[in-house]
Amino acid sequence: MFTRRALFKMLAAIGAGSLLPAVGENGMARFSGIGEGLAFDSSAQPRDSRAKPGEQAVEVSGIEQWEDLLDDLDAVELIGRYISLRPTGDESRNSKGPCPFCRQGADSLLVDGRDDSYFCTDCLAGGHALDFYARIEGLSLSESVRSVRRLMESGVLQGKRPRLKRFQCIIDEINRFAHESLIHGREGVLASSWIDRQGVTAETAEHFSLGIMSYALAEQLRERLFAMGYSKNELEQFGVEGWISCMEDRMRDGALDLALLLPLRNAEGCICGFYEQGIEDAAGSLWSGDFLPYGFKLLFPRQAGRLVFSNFDPRDSARAVVLVGRPWDVVLLAQGGMDHAVYVSPLDLADCRDRLGRFLMCARKIIWPVHRSEVNVGFVRNLLSLSDQSIGRLAFMLLPEGERLPELLRREGLAAIQTCLAGAVPLKALLWV
Ligand SMILES: [Zn+2]
């Protein structure tokens, strides 16, 4: 059924697309309305770029500043400065009020608190909150971006910062609880023996602040969070409730619902979410490519899209970084003395091209371990869809068939792996080997 809400969502997405022509004062960035709102369209990168050295870094940082602004601002707060908004009363952060553009109904203007869009059911005005601001202030979009950024920086607008603070407290508490459960809890014994069999020491587990979680533990955690003053609605908004339901489903399906949690940190070192790693020997590769709980992704979708899992800040590293296929590989390689591995997304360009492509634009030199059997027409075609600069920074190391880098490291030793990495070849050479 085509509901009013679906119509609102669709039109909001179309409205968001109206930002297209105005973004990127140097004409370098292009955005398109996709799904929940605005997303960076990496296919917009010029294939035949004549960018001077260093120019691309400026471009990426410009895009990131723009994305941070979109994530940080709060449409209800911004639009609420011009019209009186009241919550729609359905526990969402949606609000409604009179439309300043047509002055028809008393509550024809709807503001979606999740994707920061607005839509008038009478005059059909709609778009992102920045569109609203530009229109009501009579500014161009780039002027309104500058102006809203100033309002955020001076503290006139709070944006989502208060919610981020609450989220950070919740996620720190989850980390503390999960880590304590691994070290002292009854369930921790099973997980610790799996970690031990993987060759990972207690020191490494401590270094990564590993934890465990199961449905039973999550129920205890929920009670602890309630006792700390967090409401059920808040836990839902931050994705904790959805995460717990996934664990409940897993338990009902008869699967082992106990999993390791690998805290994922941003560049400032704050935990933004967790990767999960299954601990059944038969399913050693069972892991989640997504990070949980979903909170940070719900609050800051664009910044969440830039998070990577590693033992260092890949952007600060002058050394080559090594792409790995699982978050757990980062831990295994660190244990073996290789601390420059990074997990960005599953290494499948057909599915994760945008996320990988974005990382490749920022890192300096990247080594990608591949199996000869993976280097087929589809793989090369997907690679060639990346920018020339990204391809130029990539080097490939061939892995023995059926073997992962951590297994090779364990068998051959660190010195042998370093020799293999030093011999990594560019794409052209890979195709002719
Ligand atoms: Zn209107």
Short mmCIF file of N, CA, C and O in Angstrom, two decimals, residues 336-431:
data_model
loop_
_atom_site.label_atom_id
_atom_site.label_comp_id
_atom_site.label_asym_id
_atom_site.label_seq_id
_atom_site.Cartn_x
_atom_site.Cartn_y
_atom_site.Cartn_z
N GLY A 336 50.25 -11.40 15.58
CA GLY A 336 51.45 -11.92 14.91
C GLY A 336 52.49 -10.83 14.64
O GLY A 336 53.48 -11.09 13.96
N GLY A 337 52.26 -9.61 15.10
CA GLY A 337 53.26 -8.55 14.95
C GLY A 337 53.00 -7.63 13.76
O GLY A 337 53.80 -6.76 13.46
N MET A 338 51.87 -7.83 13.06
CA MET A 338 51.55 -6.95 11.92
C MET A 338 50.45 -6.00 12.35
O MET A 338 49.30 -6.38 12.47
N ASP A 339 50.83 -4.75 12.59
CA ASP A 339 49.81 -3.84 13.13
C ASP A 339 49.31 -2.83 12.11
O ASP A 339 48.77 -1.81 12.47
N HIS A 340 49.49 -3.11 10.83
CA HIS A 340 49.00 -2.14 9.85
C HIS A 340 47.92 -2.72 8.94
O HIS A 340 47.78 -2.34 7.78
N ALA A 341 47.14 -3.66 9.51
CA ALA A 341 46.01 -4.22 8.75
C ALA A 341 44.77 -3.37 9.02
O ALA A 341 44.63 -2.79 10.09
N VAL A 342 43.91 -3.29 8.03
CA VAL A 342 42.68 -2.51 8.20
C VAL A 342 41.50 -3.24 7.56
O VAL A 342 41.62 -3.79 6.47
N TYR A 343 40.39 -3.26 8.31
CA TYR A 343 39.16 -3.81 7.76
C TYR A 343 38.24 -2.64 7.41
O TYR A 343 37.89 -1.83 8.26
N VAL A 344 37.87 -2.57 6.12
CA VAL A 344 37.01 -1.48 5.66
C VAL A 344 35.59 -2.00 5.44
O VAL A 344 34.61 -1.44 5.92
N SER A 345 35.48 -3.11 4.71
CA SER A 345 34.20 -3.73 4.39
C SER A 345 34.55 -5.10 3.81
O SER A 345 35.72 -5.37 3.56
N PRO A 346 33.55 -5.96 3.57
CA PRO A 346 33.89 -7.20 2.86
C PRO A 346 34.60 -6.85 1.55
O PRO A 346 34.23 -5.88 0.89
N LEU A 347 35.64 -7.62 1.21
CA LEU A 347 36.45 -7.26 0.03
C LEU A 347 35.76 -7.71 -1.25
O LEU A 347 36.30 -8.50 -2.02
N ASP A 348 34.57 -7.22 -1.44
CA ASP A 348 33.81 -7.57 -2.65
C ASP A 348 33.40 -6.26 -3.31
O ASP A 348 32.48 -5.58 -2.87
N LEU A 349 34.10 -5.92 -4.37
CA LEU A 349 33.85 -4.63 -5.02
C LEU A 349 32.45 -4.54 -5.61
O LEU A 349 31.89 -3.45 -5.73
N ALA A 350 31.89 -5.71 -5.99
CA ALA A 350 30.56 -5.67 -6.58
C ALA A 350 29.55 -5.15 -5.55
O ALA A 350 28.62 -4.42 -5.88
N ASP A 351 29.74 -5.53 -4.27
CA ASP A 351 28.81 -5.12 -3.23
C ASP A 351 29.26 -3.87 -2.47
O ASP A 351 28.42 -3.08 -2.03
N CYS A 352 30.55 -3.73 -2.28
CA CYS A 352 31.04 -2.69 -1.35
C CYS A 352 31.94 -1.69 -2.05
O CYS A 352 32.84 -1.13 -1.43
N ARG A 353 31.72 -1.47 -3.34
CA ARG A 353 32.62 -0.61 -4.10
C ARG A 353 32.69 0.81 -3.54
O ARG A 353 33.76 1.39 -3.43
N ASP A 354 31.54 1.36 -3.16
CA ASP A 354 31.54 2.75 -2.71
C ASP A 354 32.35 2.93 -1.44
O ASP A 354 33.12 3.87 -1.31
N ARG A 355 32.13 2.00 -0.50
CA ARG A 355 32.82 2.13 0.80
C ARG A 355 34.33 1.91 0.64
O ARG A 355 35.14 2.66 1.17
N LEU A 356 34.68 0.88 -0.14
CA LEU A 356 36.10 0.63 -0.39
C LEU A 356 36.71 1.78 -1.18
O LEU A 356 37.80 2.26 -0.87
N GLY A 357 35.99 2.23 -2.20
CA GLY A 357 36.48 3.30 -3.06
C GLY A 357 36.76 4.55 -2.27
O GLY A 357 37.77 5.24 -2.47
N ARG A 358 35.89 4.85 -1.33
CA ARG A 358 36.06 6.04 -0.50
C ARG A 358 37.31 5.91 0.36
O ARG A 358 38.07 6.86 0.52
N PHE A 359 37.54 4.71 0.92
CA PHE A 359 38.73 4.51 1.75
C PHE A 359 40.00 4.65 0.89
O PHE A 359 40.98 5.28 1.30
N LEU A 360 39.95 4.08 -0.32
CA LEU A 360 41.12 4.13 -1.19
C LEU A 360 41.48 5.57 -1.55
O LEU A 360 42.64 5.90 -1.78
N MET A 361 40.47 6.44 -1.59
CA MET A 361 40.74 7.85 -1.91
C MET A 361 41.55 8.54 -0.80
O MET A 361 42.21 9.54 -1.04
N CYS A 362 41.43 8.00 0.43
CA CYS A 362 42.05 8.68 1.57
C CYS A 362 43.39 8.07 1.97
O CYS A 362 44.27 8.78 2.46
N ALA A 363 43.54 6.75 1.83
CA ALA A 363 44.77 6.11 2.30
C ALA A 363 45.91 6.42 1.33
O ALA A 363 45.67 6.85 0.19
N ARG A 364 47.16 6.22 1.77
CA ARG A 364 48.29 6.60 0.91
C ARG A 364 48.73 5.45 0.01
O ARG A 364 48.89 5.61 -1.18
N LYS A 365 48.97 4.30 0.65
CA LYS A 365 49.35 3.14 -0.16
C LYS A 365 48.65 1.91 0.44
O LYS A 365 48.68 1.73 1.65
N ILE A 366 48.04 1.13 -0.42
CA ILE A 366 47.22 0.03 0.08
C ILE A 366 47.64 -1.27 -0.58
O ILE A 366 47.74 -1.34 -1.81
N ILE A 367 47.87 -2.28 0.24
CA ILE A 367 48.19 -3.60 -0.30
C ILE A 367 46.96 -4.49 -0.13
O ILE A 367 46.38 -4.57 0.95
N TRP A 368 46.58 -5.12 -1.22
CA TRP A 368 45.36 -5.93 -1.22
C TRP A 368 45.77 -7.39 -1.48
O TRP A 368 46.14 -7.72 -2.60
N PRO A 369 45.71 -8.25 -0.46
CA PRO A 369 46.03 -9.66 -0.69
C PRO A 369 44.88 -10.35 -1.44
O PRO A 369 43.74 -10.24 -1.02
N VAL A 370 45.18 -10.98 -2.55
CA VAL A 370 44.13 -11.64 -3.36
C VAL A 370 44.58 -13.06 -3.73
O VAL A 370 45.76 -13.38 -3.72
N HIS A 371 43.59 -13.89 -4.04
CA HIS A 371 43.87 -15.21 -4.60
C HIS A 371 43.82 -15.09 -6.11
O HIS A 371 42.97 -14.36 -6.63
N ARG A 372 44.66 -15.80 -6.79
CA ARG A 372 44.69 -15.76 -8.26
C ARG A 372 43.28 -16.03 -8.83
O ARG A 372 42.84 -15.37 -9.78
N SER A 373 42.55 -16.96 -8.19
CA SER A 373 41.22 -17.34 -8.71
C SER A 373 40.22 -16.19 -8.62
O SER A 373 39.19 -16.19 -9.30
N GLU A 374 40.50 -15.20 -7.75
CA GLU A 374 39.56 -14.08 -7.60
C GLU A 374 39.77 -13.02 -8.69
O GLU A 374 38.91 -12.17 -8.91
N VAL A 375 40.93 -13.06 -9.32
CA VAL A 375 41.25 -12.02 -10.31
C VAL A 375 40.61 -12.41 -11.65
O VAL A 375 41.24 -13.02 -12.51
N ASN A 376 39.32 -12.10 -11.77
CA ASN A 376 38.61 -12.43 -13.01
C ASN A 376 38.11 -11.13 -13.68
O ASN A 376 38.41 -10.03 -13.19
N VAL A 377 37.37 -11.29 -14.74
CA VAL A 377 36.92 -10.12 -15.51
C VAL A 377 36.08 -9.18 -14.63
O VAL A 377 36.27 -7.96 -14.65
N GLY A 378 35.18 -9.76 -13.83
CA GLY A 378 34.32 -8.94 -12.98
C GLY A 378 35.12 -8.13 -11.99
O GLY A 378 34.86 -6.95 -11.76
N PHE A 379 36.13 -8.79 -11.40
CA PHE A 379 36.98 -8.12 -10.40
C PHE A 379 37.69 -6.92 -11.03
O PHE A 379 37.69 -5.81 -10.50
N VAL A 380 38.27 -7.16 -12.21
CA VAL A 380 39.02 -6.08 -12.88
C VAL A 380 38.08 -4.97 -13.33
O VAL A 380 38.37 -3.78 -13.17
N ARG A 381 36.90 -5.35 -13.83
CA ARG A 381 35.94 -4.34 -14.28
C ARG A 381 35.54 -3.44 -13.10
O ARG A 381 35.49 -2.22 -13.22
N ASN A 382 35.28 -4.06 -11.94
CA ASN A 382 34.91 -3.27 -10.77
C ASN A 382 36.05 -2.39 -10.30
O ASN A 382 35.83 -1.25 -9.89
N LEU A 383 37.26 -2.92 -10.37
CA LEU A 383 38.43 -2.11 -9.97
C LEU A 383 38.57 -0.89 -10.86
O LEU A 383 38.85 0.22 -10.40
N LEU A 384 38.36 -1.10 -12.17
CA LEU A 384 38.56 0.00 -13.12
C LEU A 384 37.49 1.08 -12.98
O LEU A 384 37.62 2.16 -13.54
N SER A 385 36.43 0.77 -12.22
CA SER A 385 35.41 1.80 -12.00
C SER A 385 35.85 2.77 -10.90
O SER A 385 35.21 3.77 -10.66
N LEU A 386 36.95 2.46 -10.21
CA LEU A 386 37.48 3.38 -9.19
C LEU A 386 38.27 4.49 -9.88
O LEU A 386 38.60 4.38 -11.05
N SER A 387 38.61 5.52 -9.11
CA SER A 387 39.37 6.62 -9.74
C SER A 387 40.79 6.15 -10.06
O SER A 387 41.32 5.24 -9.43
N ASP A 388 41.41 6.81 -11.02
CA ASP A 388 42.77 6.46 -11.42
C ASP A 388 43.74 6.59 -10.25
O ASP A 388 44.65 5.78 -10.09
N GLN A 389 43.52 7.63 -9.43
CA GLN A 389 44.42 7.83 -8.28
C GLN A 389 44.33 6.66 -7.31
O GLN A 389 45.34 6.20 -6.79
N SER A 390 43.08 6.19 -7.07
CA SER A 390 42.90 5.06 -6.15
C SER A 390 43.60 3.82 -6.69
O SER A 390 44.29 3.12 -5.97
N ILE A 391 43.41 3.56 -7.97
CA ILE A 391 44.02 2.37 -8.57
C ILE A 391 45.54 2.48 -8.48
O ILE A 391 46.23 1.51 -8.19
N GLY A 392 46.05 3.71 -8.67
CA GLY A 392 47.49 3.94 -8.63
C GLY A 392 48.10 3.67 -7.26
O GLY A 392 49.29 3.38 -7.15
N ARG A 393 47.29 3.78 -6.22
CA ARG A 393 47.82 3.58 -4.86
C ARG A 393 47.70 2.12 -4.41
O ARG A 393 48.14 1.76 -3.33
N LEU A 394 47.06 1.31 -5.25
CA LEU A 394 46.84 -0.10 -4.89
C LEU A 394 47.98 -1.00 -5.37
O LEU A 394 48.50 -0.81 -6.46
N ALA A 395 48.36 -1.95 -4.51
CA ALA A 395 49.29 -3.00 -4.94
C ALA A 395 48.72 -4.33 -4.47
O ALA A 395 48.01 -4.37 -3.45
N PHE A 396 49.00 -5.38 -5.23
CA PHE A 396 48.38 -6.68 -4.92
C PHE A 396 49.43 -7.71 -4.53
O PHE A 396 50.50 -7.79 -5.12
N MET A 397 49.05 -8.50 -3.53
CA MET A 397 49.91 -9.59 -3.10
C MET A 397 49.13 -10.88 -3.33
O MET A 397 47.96 -10.97 -2.95
N LEU A 398 49.75 -11.84 -3.99
CA LEU A 398 49.03 -13.09 -4.27
C LEU A 398 49.13 -14.04 -3.08
O LEU A 398 50.21 -14.29 -2.55
N LEU A 399 47.97 -14.55 -2.67
CA LEU A 399 47.89 -15.50 -1.55
C LEU A 399 47.77 -16.92 -2.09
O LEU A 399 47.16 -17.12 -3.15
N PRO A 400 48.32 -17.93 -1.38
CA PRO A 400 48.07 -19.31 -1.80
C PRO A 400 46.57 -19.59 -1.76
O PRO A 400 45.89 -19.10 -0.86
N GLU A 401 46.06 -20.34 -2.74
CA GLU A 401 44.61 -20.60 -2.82
C GLU A 401 44.08 -21.18 -1.50
O GLU A 401 44.72 -22.03 -0.88
N GLY A 402 42.94 -20.69 -1.10
CA GLY A 402 42.26 -21.24 0.08
C GLY A 402 42.86 -20.78 1.40
O GLY A 402 42.45 -21.25 2.46
N GLU A 403 43.85 -19.90 1.35
CA GLU A 403 44.49 -19.49 2.60
C GLU A 403 44.28 -17.99 2.83
O GLU A 403 44.30 -17.20 1.90
N ARG A 404 44.09 -17.65 4.10
CA ARG A 404 43.96 -16.24 4.47
C ARG A 404 45.32 -15.73 4.95
O ARG A 404 46.16 -16.51 5.37
N LEU A 405 45.45 -14.41 4.99
CA LEU A 405 46.72 -13.81 5.43
C LEU A 405 47.13 -14.24 6.85
O LEU A 405 48.29 -14.59 7.08
N PRO A 406 46.17 -14.26 7.83
CA PRO A 406 46.59 -14.66 9.19
C PRO A 406 47.14 -16.09 9.24
O PRO A 406 48.09 -16.36 9.98
N GLU A 407 46.56 -16.99 8.44
CA GLU A 407 47.05 -18.39 8.42
C GLU A 407 48.45 -18.44 7.85
O GLU A 407 49.33 -19.15 8.34
N LEU A 408 48.66 -17.66 6.79
CA LEU A 408 49.97 -17.61 6.15
C LEU A 408 51.02 -17.06 7.12
O LEU A 408 52.14 -17.57 7.21
N LEU A 409 50.61 -16.03 7.86
CA LEU A 409 51.52 -15.41 8.84
C LEU A 409 51.92 -16.43 9.91
O LEU A 409 53.08 -16.54 10.28
N ARG A 410 50.94 -17.19 10.36
CA ARG A 410 51.22 -18.16 11.42
C ARG A 410 52.18 -19.25 10.91
O ARG A 410 53.06 -19.70 11.62
N ARG A 411 51.99 -19.66 9.66
CA ARG A 411 52.80 -20.75 9.11
C ARG A 411 54.20 -20.28 8.69
O ARG A 411 55.20 -20.93 8.97
N GLU A 412 54.25 -19.12 8.04
CA GLU A 412 55.53 -18.69 7.43
C GLU A 412 56.35 -17.74 8.31
O GLU A 412 57.53 -17.58 8.09
N GLY A 413 55.67 -17.08 9.24
CA GLY A 413 56.39 -16.12 10.10
C GLY A 413 56.37 -14.70 9.53
O GLY A 413 56.11 -14.50 8.33
N LEU A 414 56.65 -13.75 10.40
CA LEU A 414 56.51 -12.34 10.05
C LEU A 414 57.48 -11.90 8.94
O LEU A 414 57.08 -11.20 8.01
N ALA A 415 58.73 -12.37 9.02
CA ALA A 415 59.73 -11.92 8.03
C ALA A 415 59.31 -12.33 6.62
O ALA A 415 59.40 -11.53 5.67
N ALA A 416 58.81 -13.56 6.48
CA ALA A 416 58.40 -14.05 5.16
C ALA A 416 57.23 -13.24 4.61
O ALA A 416 57.18 -12.90 3.42
N ILE A 417 56.29 -12.90 5.50
CA ILE A 417 55.12 -12.11 5.06
C ILE A 417 55.57 -10.72 4.63
O ILE A 417 55.09 -10.18 3.62
N GLN A 418 56.50 -10.16 5.39
CA GLN A 418 56.96 -8.81 5.03
C GLN A 418 57.63 -8.81 3.67
O GLN A 418 57.47 -7.87 2.89
N THR A 419 58.34 -9.89 3.36
CA THR A 419 58.95 -10.00 2.03
C THR A 419 57.86 -10.06 0.96
O THR A 419 57.96 -9.40 -0.09
N CYS A 420 56.81 -10.86 1.22
CA CYS A 420 55.70 -10.96 0.25
C CYS A 420 55.04 -9.60 0.05
O CYS A 420 54.72 -9.21 -1.07
N LEU A 421 54.82 -8.87 1.16
CA LEU A 421 54.15 -7.56 1.07
C LEU A 421 55.02 -6.58 0.29
O LEU A 421 54.51 -5.79 -0.52
N ALA A 422 56.34 -6.65 0.51
CA ALA A 422 57.25 -5.75 -0.20
C ALA A 422 57.24 -6.03 -1.70
O ALA A 422 57.51 -5.16 -2.52
N GLY A 423 56.88 -7.27 -2.06
CA GLY A 423 56.85 -7.64 -3.47
C GLY A 423 55.48 -7.45 -4.12
O GLY A 423 55.24 -7.93 -5.24
N ALA A 424 54.56 -6.75 -3.42
CA ALA A 424 53.22 -6.53 -3.98
C ALA A 424 53.33 -5.75 -5.29
O ALA A 424 54.17 -4.85 -5.41
N VAL A 425 52.49 -6.09 -6.25
CA VAL A 425 52.61 -5.50 -7.59
C VAL A 425 51.39 -4.65 -7.96
O VAL A 425 50.29 -4.91 -7.47
N PRO A 426 51.55 -3.64 -8.82
CA PRO A 426 50.38 -2.86 -9.25
C PRO A 426 49.46 -3.69 -10.14
O PRO A 426 49.84 -4.78 -10.61
N LEU A 427 48.26 -3.15 -10.38
CA LEU A 427 47.25 -3.90 -11.13
C LEU A 427 47.76 -4.42 -12.46
O LEU A 427 47.56 -5.58 -12.81
N LYS A 428 48.44 -3.55 -13.21
CA LYS A 428 48.92 -3.92 -14.53
C LYS A 428 49.80 -5.18 -14.47
O LYS A 428 49.64 -6.12 -15.23
N ALA A 429 50.74 -5.15 -13.48
CA ALA A 429 51.65 -6.29 -13.34
C ALA A 429 50.89 -7.54 -12.91
O ALA A 429 51.18 -8.65 -13.33
N LEU A 430 49.87 -7.34 -12.07
CA LEU A 430 49.07 -8.49 -11.59
C LEU A 430 48.42 -9.20 -12.77
O LEU A 430 48.39 -10.43 -12.85
N LEU A 431 47.92 -8.42 -13.72
CA LEU A 431 47.22 -9.01 -14.86
C LEU A 431 48.18 -9.76 -15.79
O LEU A 431 47.77 -10.64 -16.53
#
